[in-house]
Short mmCIF file of N, CA and C in Angstrom, two decimals:
data_model
loop_
_atom_site.label_atom_id
_atom_site.label_comp_id
_atom_site.label_asym_id
_atom_site.label_seq_id
_atom_site.Cartn_x
_atom_site.Cartn_y
_atom_site.Cartn_z
N MET A 12 126.00 -23.83 46.08
CA MET A 12 124.96 -22.92 45.61
C MET A 12 125.34 -21.46 45.87
N LEU A 13 125.92 -21.21 47.04
CA LEU A 13 126.32 -19.85 47.37
C LEU A 13 127.40 -19.35 46.42
N PHE A 14 128.35 -20.21 46.07
CA PHE A 14 129.42 -19.81 45.18
C PHE A 14 128.90 -19.50 43.78
N SER A 15 127.96 -20.27 43.27
CA SER A 15 127.43 -20.01 41.93
C SER A 15 126.62 -18.73 41.90
N ASP A 16 125.89 -18.43 42.98
CA ASP A 16 125.13 -17.17 43.05
C ASP A 16 126.08 -15.98 43.10
N LEU A 17 127.15 -16.10 43.85
CA LEU A 17 128.16 -15.05 43.92
C LEU A 17 128.82 -14.85 42.55
N PHE A 18 129.11 -15.93 41.88
CA PHE A 18 129.75 -15.87 40.57
C PHE A 18 128.85 -15.22 39.53
N VAL A 19 127.56 -15.54 39.54
CA VAL A 19 126.62 -14.98 38.56
C VAL A 19 126.40 -13.50 38.79
N ASN A 20 126.37 -13.06 40.03
CA ASN A 20 126.17 -11.63 40.32
C ASN A 20 127.43 -10.80 40.14
N THR A 21 128.57 -11.41 40.29
CA THR A 21 129.83 -10.67 40.26
C THR A 21 130.38 -10.50 38.86
N LEU A 22 130.27 -11.52 38.07
CA LEU A 22 130.91 -11.53 36.75
C LEU A 22 130.48 -10.39 35.83
N PRO A 23 129.18 -10.06 35.70
CA PRO A 23 128.83 -8.93 34.81
C PRO A 23 129.41 -7.60 35.24
N ILE A 24 129.50 -7.35 36.54
CA ILE A 24 130.04 -6.07 37.00
C ILE A 24 131.53 -5.98 36.71
N ILE A 25 132.25 -7.07 36.93
CA ILE A 25 133.69 -7.07 36.65
C ILE A 25 133.94 -6.94 35.15
N PHE A 26 133.17 -7.65 34.33
CA PHE A 26 133.33 -7.52 32.88
C PHE A 26 132.96 -6.13 32.39
N PHE A 27 131.93 -5.52 32.98
CA PHE A 27 131.53 -4.17 32.60
C PHE A 27 132.65 -3.18 32.92
N TYR A 28 133.25 -3.31 34.10
CA TYR A 28 134.35 -2.42 34.48
C TYR A 28 135.54 -2.60 33.55
N MET A 29 135.93 -3.84 33.30
CA MET A 29 137.09 -4.09 32.44
C MET A 29 136.82 -3.68 30.99
N PHE A 30 135.61 -3.92 30.49
CA PHE A 30 135.27 -3.53 29.13
C PHE A 30 135.33 -2.01 28.98
N LEU A 31 134.74 -1.29 29.92
CA LEU A 31 134.72 0.16 29.83
C LEU A 31 136.12 0.75 29.97
N TYR A 32 136.91 0.22 30.87
CA TYR A 32 138.26 0.72 31.07
C TYR A 32 139.12 0.45 29.83
N ASN A 33 139.01 -0.75 29.27
CA ASN A 33 139.80 -1.07 28.07
C ASN A 33 139.34 -0.29 26.86
N LEU A 34 138.04 -0.06 26.72
CA LEU A 34 137.53 0.75 25.61
C LEU A 34 138.03 2.18 25.71
N THR A 35 138.07 2.72 26.91
CA THR A 35 138.59 4.07 27.09
C THR A 35 140.08 4.13 26.80
N LEU A 36 140.82 3.12 27.22
CA LEU A 36 142.26 3.09 26.92
C LEU A 36 142.52 2.97 25.42
N ILE A 37 141.72 2.17 24.72
CA ILE A 37 141.87 2.06 23.27
C ILE A 37 141.63 3.41 22.61
N GLY A 38 140.59 4.11 23.03
CA GLY A 38 140.33 5.44 22.47
C GLY A 38 141.43 6.43 22.78
N PHE A 39 141.94 6.37 24.00
CA PHE A 39 143.01 7.29 24.41
C PHE A 39 144.27 7.06 23.59
N PHE A 40 144.71 5.82 23.48
CA PHE A 40 145.94 5.55 22.75
C PHE A 40 145.76 5.67 21.24
N TRP A 41 144.58 5.39 20.74
CA TRP A 41 144.34 5.59 19.31
C TRP A 41 144.42 7.08 18.98
N LEU A 42 143.89 7.89 19.86
CA LEU A 42 143.97 9.33 19.65
C LEU A 42 145.42 9.82 19.71
N LEU A 43 146.19 9.29 20.65
CA LEU A 43 147.60 9.70 20.73
C LEU A 43 148.39 9.23 19.51
N LEU A 44 148.15 8.01 19.08
CA LEU A 44 148.90 7.49 17.94
C LEU A 44 148.45 8.12 16.62
N SER A 45 147.22 8.57 16.55
CA SER A 45 146.78 9.24 15.33
C SER A 45 147.39 10.63 15.21
N TYR A 46 147.79 11.19 16.33
CA TYR A 46 148.43 12.50 16.32
C TYR A 46 149.93 12.35 16.14
N TYR A 47 150.35 11.22 15.67
CA TYR A 47 151.78 10.95 15.53
C TYR A 47 152.44 12.03 14.71
N ASN A 48 153.53 12.50 15.22
CA ASN A 48 154.32 13.54 14.58
C ASN A 48 155.78 13.13 14.71
N SER A 49 156.59 13.52 13.79
CA SER A 49 157.99 13.11 13.88
C SER A 49 158.69 13.73 15.08
N THR A 50 158.13 14.82 15.60
CA THR A 50 158.74 15.44 16.78
C THR A 50 158.18 14.87 18.07
N LEU A 51 157.22 13.98 17.98
CA LEU A 51 156.60 13.42 19.17
C LEU A 51 157.45 12.27 19.69
N LYS A 52 158.46 12.60 20.46
CA LYS A 52 159.38 11.59 20.97
C LYS A 52 159.25 11.39 22.48
N THR A 53 158.90 12.41 23.23
CA THR A 53 158.74 12.30 24.68
C THR A 53 157.38 12.86 25.06
N ILE A 54 157.03 12.73 26.34
CA ILE A 54 155.74 13.27 26.78
C ILE A 54 155.74 14.80 26.75
N TYR A 55 156.91 15.39 26.85
CA TYR A 55 156.96 16.85 26.77
C TYR A 55 156.63 17.34 25.37
N SER A 56 156.77 16.48 24.36
CA SER A 56 156.41 16.87 23.00
C SER A 56 154.92 17.03 22.82
N LEU A 57 154.14 16.60 23.81
CA LEU A 57 152.68 16.76 23.70
C LEU A 57 152.25 18.21 23.89
N ASN A 58 153.17 19.11 24.18
CA ASN A 58 152.78 20.50 24.33
C ASN A 58 152.45 21.16 23.00
N THR A 59 152.50 20.41 21.91
CA THR A 59 152.11 20.96 20.62
C THR A 59 150.60 20.94 20.43
N PHE A 60 149.86 20.31 21.35
CA PHE A 60 148.40 20.37 21.29
C PHE A 60 147.97 21.81 21.52
N SER A 61 146.99 22.24 20.78
CA SER A 61 146.48 23.59 21.01
C SER A 61 145.20 23.50 21.82
N PHE A 62 144.84 24.58 22.47
CA PHE A 62 143.65 24.58 23.31
C PHE A 62 142.38 24.46 22.48
N ASP A 63 142.41 24.86 21.23
CA ASP A 63 141.22 24.78 20.39
C ASP A 63 141.11 23.44 19.68
N SER A 64 142.06 22.59 19.86
CA SER A 64 142.08 21.33 19.15
C SER A 64 141.09 20.35 19.75
N SER A 65 140.45 19.58 18.90
CA SER A 65 139.55 18.55 19.40
C SER A 65 140.32 17.40 20.01
N TYR A 66 141.60 17.26 19.65
CA TYR A 66 142.42 16.22 20.27
C TYR A 66 142.52 16.45 21.77
N LEU A 67 142.76 17.67 22.17
CA LEU A 67 142.90 17.96 23.59
C LEU A 67 141.58 17.76 24.32
N LEU A 68 140.47 18.10 23.69
CA LEU A 68 139.16 17.89 24.30
C LEU A 68 138.89 16.41 24.51
N PHE A 69 139.15 15.59 23.50
CA PHE A 69 138.90 14.16 23.63
C PHE A 69 139.88 13.52 24.61
N LEU A 70 141.13 13.95 24.62
CA LEU A 70 142.09 13.43 25.61
C LEU A 70 141.65 13.77 27.02
N THR A 71 141.12 14.97 27.22
CA THR A 71 140.63 15.36 28.53
C THR A 71 139.46 14.50 28.96
N ILE A 72 138.53 14.24 28.06
CA ILE A 72 137.37 13.39 28.38
C ILE A 72 137.82 11.98 28.71
N PHE A 73 138.75 11.44 27.93
CA PHE A 73 139.23 10.08 28.20
C PHE A 73 139.96 10.01 29.54
N LEU A 74 140.79 11.00 29.84
CA LEU A 74 141.52 10.98 31.11
C LEU A 74 140.59 11.17 32.30
N PHE A 75 139.56 12.01 32.16
CA PHE A 75 138.58 12.16 33.24
C PHE A 75 137.83 10.85 33.48
N SER A 76 137.50 10.15 32.42
CA SER A 76 136.80 8.88 32.59
C SER A 76 137.71 7.83 33.21
N LEU A 77 138.98 7.79 32.78
CA LEU A 77 139.91 6.84 33.38
C LEU A 77 140.16 7.14 34.85
N ALA A 78 140.16 8.43 35.20
CA ALA A 78 140.40 8.81 36.59
C ALA A 78 139.18 8.53 37.47
N GLY A 79 138.00 8.49 36.90
CA GLY A 79 136.80 8.22 37.69
C GLY A 79 136.17 9.48 38.24
N VAL A 80 136.17 10.54 37.46
CA VAL A 80 135.53 11.78 37.88
C VAL A 80 134.02 11.59 37.73
N PRO A 81 133.19 12.06 38.69
CA PRO A 81 131.79 11.65 38.79
C PRO A 81 130.88 11.72 37.58
N PRO A 82 130.84 12.68 36.72
CA PRO A 82 129.82 12.56 35.68
C PRO A 82 130.16 11.56 34.57
N PHE A 83 131.35 11.00 34.58
CA PHE A 83 131.77 10.12 33.49
C PHE A 83 131.53 8.66 33.85
N MET A 84 131.54 7.81 32.83
CA MET A 84 131.23 6.40 33.03
C MET A 84 132.28 5.66 33.85
N GLY A 85 133.51 6.10 33.82
CA GLY A 85 134.54 5.46 34.63
C GLY A 85 134.22 5.51 36.11
N PHE A 86 133.58 6.58 36.54
CA PHE A 86 133.17 6.72 37.93
C PHE A 86 132.12 5.68 38.29
N PHE A 87 131.14 5.50 37.44
CA PHE A 87 130.05 4.59 37.77
C PHE A 87 130.50 3.13 37.72
N SER A 88 131.41 2.81 36.82
CA SER A 88 131.92 1.44 36.81
C SER A 88 132.73 1.16 38.07
N LYS A 89 133.48 2.15 38.55
CA LYS A 89 134.23 1.96 39.79
C LYS A 89 133.30 1.90 41.00
N ILE A 90 132.23 2.67 40.99
CA ILE A 90 131.27 2.62 42.09
C ILE A 90 130.59 1.25 42.14
N TYR A 91 130.23 0.70 40.98
CA TYR A 91 129.62 -0.64 40.96
C TYR A 91 130.59 -1.67 41.53
N LEU A 92 131.85 -1.55 41.17
CA LEU A 92 132.85 -2.50 41.67
C LEU A 92 133.07 -2.33 43.17
N LEU A 93 133.12 -1.10 43.66
CA LEU A 93 133.27 -0.87 45.10
C LEU A 93 132.05 -1.36 45.86
N ASN A 94 130.87 -1.17 45.32
CA ASN A 94 129.64 -1.66 45.94
C ASN A 94 129.65 -3.18 46.01
N LEU A 95 130.13 -3.82 44.97
CA LEU A 95 130.24 -5.27 44.96
C LEU A 95 131.20 -5.77 46.03
N LEU A 96 132.33 -5.08 46.21
CA LEU A 96 133.30 -5.48 47.23
C LEU A 96 132.73 -5.32 48.64
N VAL A 97 131.95 -4.28 48.87
CA VAL A 97 131.35 -4.09 50.19
C VAL A 97 130.27 -5.14 50.45
N GLU A 98 129.46 -5.45 49.43
CA GLU A 98 128.41 -6.45 49.61
C GLU A 98 128.97 -7.84 49.90
N GLN A 99 130.13 -8.15 49.37
CA GLN A 99 130.72 -9.47 49.57
C GLN A 99 131.69 -9.50 50.77
N ASN A 100 131.76 -8.39 51.52
CA ASN A 100 132.59 -8.27 52.72
C ASN A 100 134.09 -8.45 52.43
N PHE A 101 134.54 -7.93 51.31
CA PHE A 101 135.97 -7.93 50.99
C PHE A 101 136.55 -6.57 51.37
N PHE A 102 136.66 -6.32 52.66
CA PHE A 102 137.07 -4.98 53.11
C PHE A 102 138.56 -4.73 52.88
N LEU A 103 139.37 -5.76 52.94
CA LEU A 103 140.79 -5.58 52.66
C LEU A 103 141.00 -5.23 51.19
N LEU A 104 140.31 -5.92 50.30
CA LEU A 104 140.40 -5.61 48.88
C LEU A 104 139.79 -4.24 48.58
N TYR A 105 138.73 -3.89 49.31
CA TYR A 105 138.10 -2.59 49.16
C TYR A 105 139.09 -1.47 49.53
N SER A 106 139.79 -1.62 50.65
CA SER A 106 140.74 -0.58 51.05
C SER A 106 141.92 -0.50 50.08
N LEU A 107 142.37 -1.63 49.57
CA LEU A 107 143.44 -1.63 48.58
C LEU A 107 142.98 -0.93 47.29
N PHE A 108 141.75 -1.21 46.88
CA PHE A 108 141.20 -0.58 45.67
C PHE A 108 141.06 0.93 45.85
N ILE A 109 140.65 1.38 47.02
CA ILE A 109 140.54 2.83 47.29
C ILE A 109 141.91 3.50 47.21
N ILE A 110 142.91 2.87 47.78
CA ILE A 110 144.27 3.44 47.74
C ILE A 110 144.76 3.51 46.29
N LEU A 111 144.53 2.46 45.53
CA LEU A 111 144.93 2.48 44.11
C LEU A 111 144.15 3.51 43.32
N LEU A 112 142.89 3.72 43.64
CA LEU A 112 142.10 4.75 42.97
C LEU A 112 142.65 6.14 43.24
N ILE A 113 143.06 6.38 44.46
CA ILE A 113 143.61 7.70 44.80
C ILE A 113 144.93 7.95 44.07
N PHE A 114 145.80 6.93 44.03
CA PHE A 114 147.06 7.08 43.29
C PHE A 114 146.80 7.27 41.79
N GLY A 115 145.85 6.53 41.24
CA GLY A 115 145.51 6.68 39.83
C GLY A 115 144.93 8.05 39.52
N LEU A 116 144.07 8.53 40.41
CA LEU A 116 143.49 9.86 40.23
C LEU A 116 144.57 10.93 40.24
N TYR A 117 145.53 10.81 41.14
CA TYR A 117 146.63 11.77 41.17
C TYR A 117 147.43 11.72 39.87
N PHE A 118 147.72 10.53 39.37
CA PHE A 118 148.49 10.37 38.14
C PHE A 118 147.76 10.99 36.95
N TYR A 119 146.46 10.70 36.80
CA TYR A 119 145.70 11.22 35.67
C TYR A 119 145.54 12.74 35.76
N MET A 120 145.35 13.27 36.95
CA MET A 120 145.20 14.71 37.09
C MET A 120 146.52 15.44 36.81
N GLN A 121 147.65 14.82 37.15
CA GLN A 121 148.94 15.42 36.82
C GLN A 121 149.14 15.45 35.30
N ASN A 122 148.72 14.40 34.62
CA ASN A 122 148.82 14.40 33.16
C ASN A 122 147.92 15.45 32.55
N LEU A 123 146.72 15.61 33.07
CA LEU A 123 145.83 16.66 32.56
C LEU A 123 146.39 18.04 32.83
N ARG A 124 146.94 18.24 34.01
CA ARG A 124 147.54 19.54 34.32
C ARG A 124 148.69 19.83 33.37
N PHE A 125 149.48 18.83 33.06
CA PHE A 125 150.59 19.01 32.13
C PHE A 125 150.08 19.35 30.73
N LEU A 126 149.06 18.62 30.26
CA LEU A 126 148.55 18.87 28.91
C LEU A 126 147.95 20.27 28.77
N HIS A 127 147.31 20.75 29.83
CA HIS A 127 146.64 22.05 29.74
C HIS A 127 147.53 23.22 30.11
N SER A 128 148.67 22.98 30.70
CA SER A 128 149.50 24.11 31.14
C SER A 128 150.77 24.30 30.32
N THR A 129 151.13 23.35 29.48
CA THR A 129 152.40 23.49 28.77
C THR A 129 152.31 24.38 27.55
N ASN A 130 151.14 24.59 27.00
CA ASN A 130 151.06 25.37 25.77
C ASN A 130 150.20 26.61 25.95
N LEU A 131 150.48 27.38 26.97
CA LEU A 131 149.72 28.60 27.18
C LEU A 131 149.98 29.62 26.08
N ASN A 132 151.13 29.58 25.47
CA ASN A 132 151.45 30.54 24.41
C ASN A 132 150.94 30.11 23.05
N ASN A 133 150.56 28.87 22.91
CA ASN A 133 150.15 28.33 21.62
C ASN A 133 148.63 28.36 21.51
N ASN A 134 148.08 29.42 20.99
CA ASN A 134 146.63 29.54 20.83
C ASN A 134 146.24 29.54 19.36
N SER A 135 146.98 28.87 18.54
CA SER A 135 146.67 28.86 17.11
C SER A 135 145.42 28.03 16.86
N LYS A 136 144.67 28.42 15.89
CA LYS A 136 143.45 27.71 15.51
C LYS A 136 143.81 26.46 14.74
N SER A 137 143.00 25.42 14.90
CA SER A 137 143.32 24.16 14.23
C SER A 137 143.14 24.26 12.72
N PHE A 138 142.21 25.11 12.25
CA PHE A 138 142.04 25.24 10.81
C PHE A 138 143.18 26.02 10.17
N LEU A 139 143.88 26.85 10.95
CA LEU A 139 145.03 27.55 10.41
C LEU A 139 146.23 26.62 10.26
N ARG A 140 146.31 25.60 11.10
CA ARG A 140 147.41 24.65 11.01
C ARG A 140 147.07 23.49 10.08
N ASN A 141 145.87 23.48 9.53
CA ASN A 141 145.42 22.45 8.59
C ASN A 141 145.48 21.06 9.22
N GLU A 142 144.83 20.92 10.38
CA GLU A 142 144.73 19.61 11.02
C GLU A 142 143.71 18.77 10.27
N ARG A 143 144.12 17.62 9.85
CA ARG A 143 143.21 16.70 9.18
C ARG A 143 143.10 15.45 10.01
N LYS A 144 141.87 15.09 10.33
CA LYS A 144 141.63 13.92 11.16
C LYS A 144 140.91 12.87 10.32
N PRO A 145 141.27 11.61 10.48
CA PRO A 145 140.53 10.56 9.76
C PRO A 145 139.09 10.49 10.25
N PHE A 146 138.18 10.18 9.33
CA PHE A 146 136.77 10.12 9.69
C PHE A 146 136.48 9.03 10.71
N VAL A 147 137.15 7.90 10.59
CA VAL A 147 136.91 6.80 11.53
C VAL A 147 137.31 7.23 12.93
N LEU A 148 138.44 7.89 13.06
CA LEU A 148 138.88 8.37 14.37
C LEU A 148 137.90 9.39 14.92
N PHE A 149 137.43 10.29 14.07
CA PHE A 149 136.51 11.32 14.53
C PHE A 149 135.21 10.70 15.02
N TYR A 150 134.64 9.78 14.25
CA TYR A 150 133.38 9.17 14.66
C TYR A 150 133.55 8.29 15.89
N PHE A 151 134.65 7.56 15.98
CA PHE A 151 134.89 6.71 17.15
C PHE A 151 135.06 7.55 18.40
N THR A 152 135.89 8.59 18.33
CA THR A 152 136.12 9.40 19.52
C THR A 152 134.87 10.20 19.90
N THR A 153 134.10 10.63 18.92
CA THR A 153 132.87 11.35 19.23
C THR A 153 131.87 10.42 19.91
N PHE A 154 131.69 9.21 19.36
CA PHE A 154 130.77 8.26 19.97
C PHE A 154 131.23 7.84 21.36
N LEU A 155 132.52 7.55 21.50
CA LEU A 155 133.04 7.12 22.79
C LEU A 155 132.96 8.25 23.82
N SER A 156 133.22 9.47 23.42
CA SER A 156 133.10 10.61 24.33
C SER A 156 131.65 10.82 24.76
N PHE A 157 130.73 10.68 23.81
CA PHE A 157 129.30 10.81 24.15
C PHE A 157 128.89 9.72 25.13
N PHE A 158 129.39 8.49 24.90
CA PHE A 158 129.05 7.40 25.79
C PHE A 158 129.66 7.59 27.17
N LEU A 159 130.89 8.10 27.24
CA LEU A 159 131.54 8.30 28.53
C LEU A 159 130.89 9.42 29.33
N VAL A 160 130.36 10.41 28.65
CA VAL A 160 129.72 11.52 29.36
C VAL A 160 128.28 11.18 29.71
N ASN A 161 127.52 10.61 28.77
CA ASN A 161 126.10 10.36 28.98
C ASN A 161 125.78 8.89 29.22
N GLY A 162 126.77 8.09 29.48
CA GLY A 162 126.55 6.66 29.60
C GLY A 162 125.85 6.23 30.86
N VAL A 163 125.70 7.14 31.83
CA VAL A 163 125.02 6.77 33.06
C VAL A 163 123.58 6.37 32.78
N PHE A 164 123.00 6.86 31.70
CA PHE A 164 121.63 6.50 31.36
C PHE A 164 121.54 5.10 30.77
N PHE A 165 122.68 4.55 30.34
CA PHE A 165 122.68 3.23 29.71
C PHE A 165 123.21 2.13 30.62
N THR A 166 123.76 2.46 31.77
CA THR A 166 124.43 1.45 32.59
C THR A 166 123.49 0.38 33.10
N GLU A 167 122.32 0.77 33.56
CA GLU A 167 121.38 -0.23 34.05
C GLU A 167 120.95 -1.17 32.94
N ASP A 168 120.75 -0.64 31.74
CA ASP A 168 120.36 -1.49 30.61
C ASP A 168 121.48 -2.44 30.23
N ILE A 169 122.71 -1.95 30.25
CA ILE A 169 123.85 -2.78 29.88
C ILE A 169 124.04 -3.90 30.91
N LEU A 170 123.98 -3.55 32.21
CA LEU A 170 124.15 -4.57 33.24
C LEU A 170 122.97 -5.54 33.26
N PHE A 171 121.76 -5.05 32.97
CA PHE A 171 120.59 -5.93 32.92
C PHE A 171 120.71 -6.91 31.75
N TYR A 172 121.28 -6.45 30.64
CA TYR A 172 121.45 -7.32 29.48
C TYR A 172 122.40 -8.47 29.78
N PHE A 173 123.46 -8.20 30.53
CA PHE A 173 124.45 -9.23 30.82
C PHE A 173 124.06 -10.17 31.96
N THR A 174 123.08 -9.79 32.78
CA THR A 174 122.70 -10.67 33.89
C THR A 174 121.53 -11.56 33.54
#
């Protein structure tokens, strides 16, 4: 009986974390692949993003959510998972998860620093370069960014629906 109760309470939180993380990764890589350019061969080629581009804004939102910065949904999914580990007395797994979170946060922040610091000289407007974005990509990234920023209002409803 104890095992089934643990399983029923744990499974929605783990699925919520994995679903949100995978959805953010899909948005992040879809955005990168939609910006495909013949010169985009290495990570240093990403310095062609301009500061006024919506690509850079959406990439920043996705990376902040993946890193678990507090106002974004990635933070709350990680908090739910950490709370679950503490409630079930998995302190070794909790400490391992904290260490991995710190390494991941460092990695994501280094990528953000690179994206925002490599093109200080490139301040061209996106309409001058004639950037054309597919409508599906625009609507998906806009919806996903809205959900990642304002999703804290929906988390209780989502977790209540799955339990």
